[in-house]
Amino acid sequence: DIQMTQSPSSLSASVGDRVTITCRASQGIDDFLAWFQQKPGKAPKSLIYAASNLQSGVPSKFSGSRSGTKFILTINSLQPEDSATYYCQQYKFYPLTFGGGTKVEIK
Amino acid sequence: EVQLLDSGGGWGQPGGSLRLSCAASGFTFSTSIMTWVRQAPGKGLEWISTISSSGKDSFYADSVKGRFTVSRDNSKNTMFLQMNGLRAEDTAIYYCAKDDRLDHWGQGTLVTVSS
């Protein structure tokens, strides 16, 4: 199974900051990587697919990149409404697997 | 607009059964892969099962293989998850999602397994 190692598990940042979350795959998954945002009590929401493609309707402050098996989610100009838990997911191989999540809090 | 409506959750006894449904609208269901994901209380996301667009192929997590069965009725734009042999560790919110990249999600339905 592909292991998705996500870091950090939590972070606290100020309004206006740029935040980066990293996800590393245990083996090559090409660009088959998605990012999700989940707010408390809500279903996850797709932000990015194919490593760097923004889902329709998602603000351009969110971006994704890839370097080998390392994937990065960047959130520019952090706002209070960005407070959430973020997950990565690989969909190259079954079983589909998720990272452990990163909880983003606003200072 | 893509909409996915999960239903069928509730309370089940250990060893018992439940059947979840996912009603889809706003896209061509019959050509879409569909997926079930669950989230135990306070935990992360766990992939459960994916079914091909035709329903001929399905994939399962080891944790549910042999106990859960995914199916679909393309004439009714609905996917199902038959859950047998329920265990306490199956307690979770169950979400259906579109495709294997999970580009749209249902609102979730809570399954509680307890005696």
PDB file of C-alpha atoms in Angstrom:
ATOM      1  CA  ASP A   1       0.000   0.000   0.000  1.00  0.00           C
ATOM      2  CA  ILE A   2       1.090   3.583  -0.665  1.00  0.00           C
ATOM      3  CA  GLN A   3       1.795   5.460   2.549  1.00  0.00           C
ATOM      4  CA  MET A   4       1.039   9.194   2.510  1.00  0.00           C
ATOM      5  CA  THR A   5       3.074  11.045   5.142  1.00  0.00           C
ATOM      6  CA  GLN A   6       1.650  14.480   5.802  1.00  0.00           C
ATOM      7  CA  SER A   7       3.358  17.215   7.795  1.00  0.00           C
ATOM      8  CA  PRO A   8       2.989  19.077  10.007  1.00  0.00           C
ATOM      9  CA  SER A   9       0.094  17.494  11.884  1.00  0.00           C
ATOM     10  CA  SER A  10      -0.917  20.951  13.060  1.00  0.00           C
ATOM     11  CA  LEU A  11       0.149  24.545  12.661  1.00  0.00           C
ATOM     12  CA  SER A  12      -0.823  27.958  13.912  1.00  0.00           C
ATOM     13  CA  ALA A  13      -0.381  31.009  11.718  1.00  0.00           C
ATOM     14  CA  SER A  14      -1.476  34.627  11.562  1.00  0.00           C
ATOM     15  CA  VAL A  15      -3.947  36.275   9.231  1.00  0.00           C
ATOM     16  CA  GLY A  16      -2.140  37.167   6.021  1.00  0.00           C
ATOM     17  CA  ASP A  17       0.560  34.506   6.368  1.00  0.00           C
ATOM     18  CA  ARG A  18       1.521  32.023   3.681  1.00  0.00           C
ATOM     19  CA  VAL A  19       1.169  28.429   4.858  1.00  0.00           C
ATOM     20  CA  THR A  20       2.618  25.268   3.325  1.00  0.00           C
ATOM     21  CA  ILE A  21       1.597  21.678   3.997  1.00  0.00           C
ATOM     22  CA  THR A  22       3.666  18.764   2.735  1.00  0.00           C
ATOM     23  CA  CYS A  23       2.606  15.267   1.721  1.00  0.00           C
ATOM     24  CA  ARG A  24       5.130  12.615   0.765  1.00  0.00           C
ATOM     25  CA  ALA A  25       4.212   9.378  -1.001  1.00  0.00           C
ATOM     26  CA  SER A  26       6.071   6.171  -0.158  1.00  0.00           C
ATOM     27  CA  GLN A  27       6.481   5.473  -3.878  1.00  0.00           C
ATOM     28  CA  GLY A  28       5.839   7.193  -7.171  1.00  0.00           C
ATOM     29  CA  ILE A  29       2.268   8.230  -7.853  1.00  0.00           C
ATOM     30  CA  ASP A  30       2.902  10.619 -10.736  1.00  0.00           C
ATOM     31  CA  ASP A  31       0.388  13.478 -10.383  1.00  0.00           C
ATOM     32  CA  PHE A  32      -2.459  11.375  -8.936  1.00  0.00           C
ATOM     33  CA  LEU A  33      -2.728  13.497  -5.807  1.00  0.00           C
ATOM     34  CA  ALA A  34      -5.658  15.466  -4.433  1.00  0.00           C
ATOM     35  CA  TRP A  35      -6.002  17.926  -1.546  1.00  0.00           C
ATOM     36  CA  PHE A  36      -9.107  18.433   0.599  1.00  0.00           C
ATOM     37  CA  GLN A  37     -10.286  20.928   3.210  1.00  0.00           C
ATOM     38  CA  GLN A  38     -12.554  19.797   6.040  1.00  0.00           C
ATOM     39  CA  LYS A  39     -14.200  22.118   8.539  1.00  0.00           C
ATOM     40  CA  PRO A  40     -15.657  20.775  11.802  1.00  0.00           C
ATOM     41  CA  GLY A  41     -18.932  18.952  11.302  1.00  0.00           C
ATOM     42  CA  LYS A  42     -18.757  19.228   7.522  1.00  0.00           C
ATOM     43  CA  ALA A  43     -17.907  16.918   4.653  1.00  0.00           C
ATOM     44  CA  PRO A  44     -14.483  17.313   3.062  1.00  0.00           C
ATOM     45  CA  LYS A  45     -14.258  19.657   0.094  1.00  0.00           C
ATOM     46  CA  SER A  46     -12.009  19.099  -2.896  1.00  0.00           C
ATOM     47  CA  LEU A  47      -9.431  21.856  -3.404  1.00  0.00           C
ATOM     48  CA  ILE A  48      -6.897  20.465  -5.863  1.00  0.00           C
ATOM     49  CA  TYR A  49      -6.638  17.420  -8.117  1.00  0.00           C
ATOM     50  CA  ALA A  50      -3.809  16.091 -10.291  1.00  0.00           C
ATOM     51  CA  ALA A  51      -1.340  17.666  -7.851  1.00  0.00           C
ATOM     52  CA  SER A  52      -1.753  21.232  -9.095  1.00  0.00           C
ATOM     53  CA  ASN A  53      -5.156  21.695 -10.730  1.00  0.00           C
ATOM     54  CA  LEU A  54      -7.561  23.932  -8.863  1.00  0.00           C
ATOM     55  CA  GLN A  55     -11.050  22.516  -8.447  1.00  0.00           C
ATOM     56  CA  SER A  56     -13.765  24.699  -9.956  1.00  0.00           C
ATOM     57  CA  GLY A  57     -14.848  27.449  -7.575  1.00  0.00           C
ATOM     58  CA  VAL A  58     -11.824  27.180  -5.287  1.00  0.00           C
ATOM     59  CA  PRO A  59     -10.032  30.509  -4.687  1.00  0.00           C
ATOM     60  CA  SER A  60      -6.663  30.960  -6.368  1.00  0.00           C
ATOM     61  CA  LYS A  61      -5.067  31.532  -2.952  1.00  0.00           C
ATOM     62  CA  PHE A  62      -4.811  27.736  -2.852  1.00  0.00           C
ATOM     63  CA  SER A  63      -2.151  26.100  -4.992  1.00  0.00           C
ATOM     64  CA  GLY A  64      -0.471  22.726  -5.285  1.00  0.00           C
ATOM     65  CA  SER A  65       2.893  21.586  -6.524  1.00  0.00           C
ATOM     66  CA  ARG A  66       4.916  18.406  -6.903  1.00  0.00           C
ATOM     67  CA  SER A  67       8.582  17.482  -6.783  1.00  0.00           C
ATOM     68  CA  GLY A  68       9.052  13.767  -7.270  1.00  0.00           C
ATOM     69  CA  THR A  69       7.073  12.072  -4.520  1.00  0.00           C
ATOM     70  CA  LYS A  70       6.780  15.264  -2.473  1.00  0.00           C
ATOM     71  CA  PHE A  71       3.621  17.326  -2.802  1.00  0.00           C
ATOM     72  CA  ILE A  72       2.944  20.749  -1.334  1.00  0.00           C
ATOM     73  CA  LEU A  73      -0.278  22.611  -0.662  1.00  0.00           C
ATOM     74  CA  THR A  74       0.217  26.354  -0.313  1.00  0.00           C
ATOM     75  CA  ILE A  75      -2.340  28.726   1.148  1.00  0.00           C
ATOM     76  CA  ASN A  76      -1.599  32.381   0.474  1.00  0.00           C
ATOM     77  CA  SER A  77      -2.901  35.240   2.585  1.00  0.00           C
ATOM     78  CA  LEU A  78      -4.371  33.062   5.319  1.00  0.00           C
ATOM     79  CA  GLN A  79      -7.826  34.153   6.485  1.00  0.00           C
ATOM     80  CA  PRO A  80      -9.971  33.070   9.460  1.00  0.00           C
ATOM     81  CA  GLU A  81     -12.213  31.041   7.144  1.00  0.00           C
ATOM     82  CA  ASP A  82      -9.205  28.900   6.169  1.00  0.00           C
ATOM     83  CA  SER A  83      -9.147  27.401   9.658  1.00  0.00           C
ATOM     84  CA  ALA A  84      -9.718  23.699   8.924  1.00  0.00           C
ATOM     85  CA  THR A  85      -8.066  20.311   8.619  1.00  0.00           C
ATOM     86  CA  TYR A  86      -6.407  19.589   5.291  1.00  0.00           C
ATOM     87  CA  TYR A  87      -5.848  16.107   3.820  1.00  0.00           C
ATOM     88  CA  CYS A  88      -3.922  14.775   0.860  1.00  0.00           C
ATOM     89  CA  GLN A  89      -4.972  11.619  -1.010  1.00  0.00           C
ATOM     90  CA  GLN A  90      -3.351   9.478  -3.678  1.00  0.00           C
ATOM     91  CA  TYR A  91      -5.533   7.893  -6.356  1.00  0.00           C
ATOM     92  CA  LYS A  92      -2.880   6.208  -8.483  1.00  0.00           C
ATOM     93  CA  PHE A  93      -3.201   2.805  -6.802  1.00  0.00           C
ATOM     94  CA  TYR A  94      -5.749   0.850  -4.781  1.00  0.00           C
ATOM     95  CA  PRO A  95      -6.155   0.975  -1.883  1.00  0.00           C
ATOM     96  CA  LEU A  96      -6.659   4.723  -2.136  1.00  0.00           C
ATOM     97  CA  THR A  97      -4.857   6.301   0.801  1.00  0.00           C
ATOM     98  CA  PHE A  98      -4.978   9.571   2.709  1.00  0.00           C
ATOM     99  CA  GLY A  99      -2.450  11.553   4.653  1.00  0.00           C
ATOM    100  CA  GLY A 100      -3.049  11.893   8.375  1.00  0.00           C
ATOM    101  CA  GLY A 101      -4.286  15.482   8.098  1.00  0.00           C
ATOM    102  CA  THR A 102      -2.981  18.919   9.037  1.00  0.00           C
ATOM    103  CA  LYS A 103      -5.015  21.084  11.382  1.00  0.00           C
ATOM    104  CA  VAL A 104      -4.576  24.761  10.540  1.00  0.00           C
ATOM    105  CA  GLU A 105      -5.415  27.255  13.262  1.00  0.00           C
ATOM    106  CA  ILE A 106      -5.396  31.028  13.179  1.00  0.00           C
ATOM    107  CA  LYS A 107      -3.369  32.808  15.872  1.00  0.00           C
TER     108      LYS A 107
ATOM    109  CA  GLU B   1     -24.831  21.310  -9.846  1.00  0.00           C
ATOM    110  CA  VAL B   2     -23.437  18.009  -8.594  1.00  0.00           C
ATOM    111  CA  GLN B   3     -25.348  16.712  -5.586  1.00  0.00           C
ATOM    112  CA  LEU B   4     -24.767  13.552  -3.575  1.00  0.00           C
ATOM    113  CA  LEU B   5     -27.212  12.593  -0.833  1.00  0.00           C
ATOM    114  CA  ASP B   6     -26.101   9.926   1.626  1.00  0.00           C
ATOM    115  CA  SER B   7     -28.716   8.070   3.653  1.00  0.00           C
ATOM    116  CA  GLY B   8     -29.350   4.860   5.558  1.00  0.00           C
ATOM    117  CA  GLY B   9     -27.142   5.370   8.556  1.00  0.00           C
ATOM    118  CA  GLY B  10     -28.245   4.678  12.094  1.00  0.00           C
ATOM    119  CA  TRP B  11     -27.673   2.235  14.868  1.00  0.00           C
ATOM    120  CA  GLY B  12     -26.606  -1.345  14.260  1.00  0.00           C
ATOM    121  CA  GLN B  13     -25.762  -4.219  16.561  1.00  0.00           C
ATOM    122  CA  PRO B  14     -22.415  -6.001  16.402  1.00  0.00           C
ATOM    123  CA  GLY B  15     -22.814  -8.707  13.789  1.00  0.00           C
ATOM    124  CA  GLY B  16     -25.781  -6.919  12.286  1.00  0.00           C
ATOM    125  CA  SER B  17     -26.371  -5.255   8.933  1.00  0.00           C
ATOM    126  CA  LEU B  18     -27.094  -1.833   7.495  1.00  0.00           C
ATOM    127  CA  ARG B  19     -27.520  -0.605   3.932  1.00  0.00           C
ATOM    128  CA  LEU B  20     -26.382   2.859   2.908  1.00  0.00           C
ATOM    129  CA  SER B  21     -27.532   4.695  -0.192  1.00  0.00           C
ATOM    130  CA  CYS B  22     -26.066   7.559  -2.175  1.00  0.00           C
ATOM    131  CA  ALA B  23     -28.438   9.362  -4.521  1.00  0.00           C
ATOM    132  CA  ALA B  24     -26.685  11.357  -7.236  1.00  0.00           C
ATOM    133  CA  SER B  25     -27.764  14.211  -9.464  1.00  0.00           C
ATOM    134  CA  GLY B  26     -26.251  16.951 -11.598  1.00  0.00           C
ATOM    135  CA  PHE B  27     -23.825  14.777 -13.565  1.00  0.00           C
ATOM    136  CA  THR B  28     -23.783  11.669 -15.738  1.00  0.00           C
ATOM    137  CA  PHE B  29     -23.839   9.038 -13.001  1.00  0.00           C
ATOM    138  CA  SER B  30     -23.618   6.063 -15.363  1.00  0.00           C
ATOM    139  CA  THR B  31     -20.167   7.098 -16.599  1.00  0.00           C
ATOM    140  CA  SER B  32     -18.721   7.999 -13.196  1.00  0.00           C
ATOM    141  CA  ILE B  33     -16.630   5.933 -10.815  1.00  0.00           C
ATOM    142  CA  MET B  34     -18.045   6.235  -7.286  1.00  0.00           C
ATOM    143  CA  THR B  35     -16.388   5.835  -3.908  1.00  0.00           C
ATOM    144  CA  TRP B  36     -17.224   5.361  -0.210  1.00  0.00           C
ATOM    145  CA  VAL B  37     -15.038   6.979   2.462  1.00  0.00           C
ATOM    146  CA  ARG B  38     -15.551   6.891   6.219  1.00  0.00           C
ATOM    147  CA  GLN B  39     -14.371   8.905   9.190  1.00  0.00           C
ATOM    148  CA  ALA B  40     -14.398   7.506  12.699  1.00  0.00           C
ATOM    149  CA  PRO B  41     -15.129  10.009  15.488  1.00  0.00           C
ATOM    150  CA  GLY B  42     -12.181  12.395  15.869  1.00  0.00           C
ATOM    151  CA  LYS B  43     -10.115  10.508  13.294  1.00  0.00           C
ATOM    152  CA  GLY B  44      -8.925  10.985   9.728  1.00  0.00           C
ATOM    153  CA  LEU B  45     -10.379   9.857   6.434  1.00  0.00           C
ATOM    154  CA  GLU B  46     -10.389   6.175   5.439  1.00  0.00           C
ATOM    155  CA  TRP B  47     -11.153   4.885   1.948  1.00  0.00           C
ATOM    156  CA  ILE B  48     -13.630   1.996   2.012  1.00  0.00           C
ATOM    157  CA  SER B  49     -14.638   1.053  -1.506  1.00  0.00           C
ATOM    158  CA  THR B  50     -14.777   2.161  -5.137  1.00  0.00           C
ATOM    159  CA  ILE B  51     -17.046   0.859  -7.885  1.00  0.00           C
ATOM    160  CA  SER B  52     -16.562   1.229 -11.618  1.00  0.00           C
ATOM    161  CA  SER B  53     -19.055   3.119 -13.742  1.00  0.00           C
ATOM    162  CA  SER B  54     -20.699  -0.075 -14.995  1.00  0.00           C
ATOM    163  CA  GLY B  55     -20.624  -1.755 -11.608  1.00  0.00           C
ATOM    164  CA  LYS B  56     -18.646  -4.713 -12.937  1.00  0.00           C
ATOM    165  CA  ASP B  57     -15.523  -3.897 -10.962  1.00  0.00           C
ATOM    166  CA  SER B  58     -15.199  -2.999  -7.303  1.00  0.00           C
ATOM    167  CA  PHE B  59     -12.373  -2.503  -4.846  1.00  0.00           C
ATOM    168  CA  TYR B  60     -12.348  -2.735  -1.058  1.00  0.00           C
ATOM    169  CA  ALA B  61     -10.187  -1.823   1.894  1.00  0.00           C
ATOM    170  CA  ASP B  62      -8.889  -4.845   3.791  1.00  0.00           C
ATOM    171  CA  SER B  63     -10.788  -3.636   6.869  1.00  0.00           C
ATOM    172  CA  VAL B  64     -14.167  -4.284   5.179  1.00  0.00           C
ATOM    173  CA  LYS B  65     -13.388  -6.906   2.530  1.00  0.00           C
ATOM    174  CA  GLY B  66     -15.742  -9.860   2.797  1.00  0.00           C
ATOM    175  CA  ARG B  67     -18.199  -7.922   4.980  1.00  0.00           C
ATOM    176  CA  PHE B  68     -19.201  -4.894   2.882  1.00  0.00           C
ATOM    177  CA  THR B  69     -20.503  -4.944  -0.691  1.00  0.00           C
ATOM    178  CA  VAL B  70     -20.764  -1.926  -2.972  1.00  0.00           C
ATOM    179  CA  SER B  71     -23.274  -1.839  -5.813  1.00  0.00           C
ATOM    180  CA  ARG B  72     -25.055   0.673  -8.009  1.00  0.00           C
ATOM    181  CA  ASP B  73     -28.243   1.129  -9.989  1.00  0.00           C
ATOM    182  CA  ASN B  74     -27.455   3.380 -12.915  1.00  0.00           C
ATOM    183  CA  SER B  75     -31.148   3.563 -13.861  1.00  0.00           C
ATOM    184  CA  LYS B  76     -31.805   5.242 -10.496  1.00  0.00           C
ATOM    185  CA  ASN B  77     -28.544   7.195 -10.192  1.00  0.00           C
ATOM    186  CA  THR B  78     -27.902   5.516  -6.863  1.00  0.00           C
ATOM    187  CA  MET B  79     -24.985   3.713  -5.234  1.00  0.00           C
ATOM    188  CA  PHE B  80     -25.309   1.369  -2.262  1.00  0.00           C
ATOM    189  CA  LEU B  81     -23.119  -0.022   0.482  1.00  0.00           C
ATOM    190  CA  GLN B  82     -24.374  -3.224   2.090  1.00  0.00           C
ATOM    191  CA  MET B  83     -22.685  -3.539   5.450  1.00  0.00           C
ATOM    192  CA  ASN B  84     -22.798  -6.990   7.072  1.00  0.00           C
ATOM    193  CA  GLY B  85     -20.997  -8.370  10.091  1.00  0.00           C
ATOM    194  CA  LEU B  86     -20.861  -4.938  11.695  1.00  0.00           C
ATOM    195  CA  ARG B  87     -18.158  -4.279  14.278  1.00  0.00           C
ATOM    196  CA  ALA B  88     -17.735  -1.517  16.842  1.00  0.00           C
ATOM    197  CA  GLU B  89     -14.820  -0.179  14.792  1.00  0.00           C
ATOM    198  CA  ASP B  90     -17.201   0.424  11.863  1.00  0.00           C
ATOM    199  CA  THR B  91     -18.705   3.317  13.829  1.00  0.00           C
ATOM    200  CA  ALA B  92     -18.094   6.354  11.631  1.00  0.00           C
ATOM    201  CA  ILE B  93     -19.587   8.937   9.338  1.00  0.00           C
ATOM    202  CA  TYR B  94     -19.830   7.398   5.878  1.00  0.00           C
ATOM    203  CA  TYR B  95     -19.470   9.635   2.847  1.00  0.00           C
ATOM    204  CA  CYS B  96     -20.064   8.850  -0.781  1.00  0.00           C
ATOM    205  CA  ALA B  97     -17.913  10.706  -3.271  1.00  0.00           C
ATOM    206  CA  LYS B  98     -17.688  11.091  -7.008  1.00  0.00           C
ATOM    207  CA  ASP B  99     -14.783   9.536  -8.893  1.00  0.00           C
ATOM    208  CA  ASP B 100     -11.581   8.186  -7.332  1.00  0.00           C
ATOM    209  CA  ARG B 101     -10.247  11.694  -6.966  1.00  0.00           C
ATOM    210  CA  LEU B 102     -13.312  12.505  -4.821  1.00  0.00           C
ATOM    211  CA  ASP B 103     -14.205  15.768  -6.515  1.00  0.00           C
ATOM    212  CA  HIS B 104     -17.625  15.982  -4.873  1.00  0.00           C
ATOM    213  CA  TRP B 105     -18.837  14.574  -1.574  1.00  0.00           C
ATOM    214  CA  GLY B 106     -22.151  13.761   0.053  1.00  0.00           C
ATOM    215  CA  GLN B 107     -23.033  15.252   3.411  1.00  0.00           C
ATOM    216  CA  GLY B 108     -22.339  11.976   5.193  1.00  0.00           C
ATOM    217  CA  THR B 109     -24.458   9.546   7.189  1.00  0.00           C
ATOM    218  CA  LEU B 110     -23.578   8.392  10.706  1.00  0.00           C
ATOM    219  CA  VAL B 111     -23.325   4.695  11.478  1.00  0.00           C
ATOM    220  CA  THR B 112     -23.120   3.671  15.129  1.00  0.00           C
ATOM    221  CA  VAL B 113     -22.400   0.050  16.003  1.00  0.00           C
ATOM    222  CA  SER B 114     -23.082  -0.808  19.601  1.00  0.00           C
ATOM    223  CA  SER B 115     -24.824  -3.402  21.711  1.00  0.00           C
TER     224      SER B 115
END
